[in-house]
Amino acid sequence: MEKNKIIYLDNAATTAMSNEVYREMIDAYGKLYGNPSSIYGAGREADSALRKAREKVAKAIGALPSEIFFTSGGSESNNWAIKGIARANRDKGNHIITSVIEHPSVLESCRALEKEGFKVTYLPVDEFGVIKYSELVKAIGPNTILISIMTANNEVGTVQPIKAIAELAKANDVIFHTDAVQAIGHIDINVKDIGITALSISAHKINGPKGVGALYIKKGTKIQKLIDGGEQERNMRAGTENAPAIVGFGRAIEDATANIEENNKYLKSIRRYFLKTISDAIHNIQLNGHNTQRLQNIASISFEGAEGEAVLMMLDREGIYVSTGSACASGSNKPSYVLLAMGKDADTASSTIRFSFSKNTTKEDIDYAVEEIRKAVKKIRSISAIRIYKNKVEL
Ligand SMILES: *Cc1c(COP(=O)(O)O)cnc(C)c1O
């Protein structure tokens, strides 16, 4: 294997832009300099590009174009959905239900609302990362206005029973928002069939550009604006639209949702190959997450006695990019709250690496990566064994 090979196994953190997206964006950067709100030619051209991209996003999730609002990404969409819906429906009640394993942009939005007097129930999950449905049923009360549960988790890949949640929400006249940032392109989502009121998407997780996303808001839903100012996005989200990025987003979501089944088949085979190879090569490892209710591109593995951050750094030197927990939590040195919520102890959580594949990941990549992981884990385990031994001697 040649040196300086780069093996990117962190596609749940972000993805590389596809060539198709890149080419459309370069073209758009050259041409779409007009402000979409201007009524002369260049403005109309940008506006027309926005319209086409909006149609693509809408089609990808079974929504109407008028129900799609462009944002700066998944975090903004989640903030807007949760704060905007809660504040606009305050007259109906002040109770929100979410789960303990949501993305920080959901959890922190809920915490912010608690300071405004809202009450939030953070549902627990089982050992596989699935929310406890019976707890959800119990949590709904007369003051409940919003349920926000992610479609798929970014650290372990567990998929939630969103159809059942949507039905329960509807039966109780509660709004249902879902963070589908990780799920789009991996799960076929039709917001009308499932009964979703609001849904967050981000372009950079599906081979699109960073800093652009969308919020789907079902027609007729009461929601406050988050960004005040001009009348962009049908007077719901101020700020000049990033037309080239939105064009790239349109292309990315069109491509991501065109071949879900075929891509999943490939990812499933790659993931299986990875799991088989790594369990043959390394002993005392644990696979986290659900076996079947899951995304096929994520594998979360705990390596007993090997600090995740240390493994990550050794792999980095070999050009293999992975992450501990989620990108948002790494660097903080705190064990993943998702894994802790699934009942893992702090040591297990700290010795966990998330591998996330793409349709460009090959079996050769896996072979090379697993060999380097094996070496790294072996080395770190031997160092920590010495440390543990020394500590005992000192005691
Ligand atoms: C990445 C991610 C987000 C945040 O999206 P950004 O576009 O990076 O702000 C939100 N939710 C989940 C599940 C994610 O994986």
CSV table of N, CA and C in Angstrom, one decimal, residues 16 43-44 55 85 110 113 145 158 186 195 199 212 241 263 265 277 281 284 307 324 333 335 339 341 348 350 365-366:
chain,number,residue,atom,x,y,z
A,16,ALA,N,-17.3,14.7,1.4
A,16,ALA,CA,-16.7,15.5,0.3
A,16,ALA,C,-17.7,15.8,-0.7
A,43,GLY,N,-31.1,39.1,-11.3
A,43,GLY,CA,-31.8,38.7,-10.1
A,43,GLY,C,-32.8,37.6,-10.4
A,44,ARG,N,-33.5,37.8,-11.5
A,44,ARG,CA,-34.5,36.7,-11.9
A,44,ARG,C,-33.8,35.4,-12.1
A,55,GLU,N,-37.6,23.0,-5.7
A,55,GLU,CA,-38.4,21.9,-6.3
A,55,GLU,C,-37.7,20.5,-6.0
A,85,ILE,N,-41.5,26.9,16.6
A,85,ILE,CA,-42.8,26.2,16.8
A,85,ILE,C,-43.2,26.4,18.3
A,110,CYS,N,-33.7,23.3,23.2
A,110,CYS,CA,-34.6,22.9,24.3
A,110,CYS,C,-34.2,23.5,25.6
A,113,LEU,N,-35.1,27.1,25.6
A,113,LEU,CA,-36.6,27.2,25.8
A,113,LEU,C,-36.9,27.0,27.3
A,145,ILE,N,-46.9,20.4,23.2
A,145,ILE,CA,-47.2,21.1,21.9
A,145,ILE,C,-46.2,20.5,20.8
A,158,THR,N,-28.5,4.5,14.9
A,158,THR,CA,-29.8,3.9,15.2
A,158,THR,C,-30.9,4.7,14.6
A,186,HIS,N,-30.3,8.0,3.0
A,186,HIS,CA,-30.1,6.6,3.5
A,186,HIS,C,-31.4,5.9,3.7
A,195,GLY,N,-46.3,11.6,7.9
A,195,GLY,CA,-47.0,12.5,8.8
A,195,GLY,C,-46.1,13.4,9.6
A,199,LEU,N,-39.2,19.1,9.3
A,199,LEU,CA,-38.0,18.2,9.1
A,199,LEU,C,-36.8,19.0,8.7
A,212,VAL,N,-25.4,25.2,4.2
A,212,VAL,CA,-26.7,25.3,3.6
A,212,VAL,C,-27.5,24.1,3.9
A,241,GLU,N,-30.2,34.9,0.0
A,241,GLU,CA,-29.9,33.5,-0.2
A,241,GLU,C,-28.6,33.2,-0.9
A,263,ASN,N,-27.5,2.2,-3.2
A,263,ASN,CA,-26.4,2.7,-2.3
A,263,ASN,C,-26.4,1.9,-1.0
A,265,LYS,N,-27.4,-1.1,-0.4
A,265,LYS,CA,-27.0,-2.4,-0.6
A,265,LYS,C,-25.4,-2.5,-0.6
A,277,THR,N,-13.9,-8.2,9.2
A,277,THR,CA,-12.5,-8.0,9.1
A,277,THR,C,-11.9,-7.5,10.5
A,281,ALA,N,-9.5,-9.4,13.4
A,281,ALA,CA,-8.2,-8.8,13.6
A,281,ALA,C,-8.0,-8.4,15.1
A,284,ASN,N,-11.8,-8.4,22.0
A,284,ASN,CA,-12.4,-7.5,23.0
A,284,ASN,C,-12.9,-6.2,22.4
A,307,GLU,N,-8.0,4.0,24.6
A,307,GLU,CA,-8.6,5.3,24.6
A,307,GLU,C,-8.8,5.7,23.1
A,324,THR,N,-14.2,10.1,17.3
A,324,THR,CA,-14.6,9.6,18.5
A,324,THR,C,-16.0,10.2,18.7
A,333,ASN,N,-13.1,15.9,25.1
A,333,ASN,CA,-12.6,14.9,26.0
A,333,ASN,C,-13.6,14.3,27.0
A,335,PRO,N,-16.8,11.8,27.6
A,335,PRO,CA,-17.3,10.6,26.9
A,335,PRO,C,-18.7,11.0,26.3
A,339,LEU,N,-23.6,7.4,24.0
A,339,LEU,CA,-23.2,6.1,24.5
A,339,LEU,C,-23.5,5.9,26.0
A,341,ALA,N,-26.0,7.3,27.5
A,341,ALA,CA,-27.4,7.2,27.6
A,341,ALA,C,-27.8,5.8,27.2
A,348,THR,N,-15.9,2.6,28.5
A,348,THR,CA,-16.3,2.0,27.2
A,348,THR,C,-16.6,3.2,26.2
A,350,SER,N,-15.4,6.1,26.3
A,350,SER,CA,-14.2,6.8,25.9
A,350,SER,C,-13.3,6.0,25.0
A,365,ASP,N,-9.7,-0.2,1.0
A,365,ASP,CA,-9.7,0.8,2.0
A,365,ASP,C,-9.8,0.2,3.4
A,366,ILE,N,-10.8,-0.7,3.5
A,366,ILE,CA,-11.1,-1.4,4.7
A,366,ILE,C,-10.0,-2.2,5.2
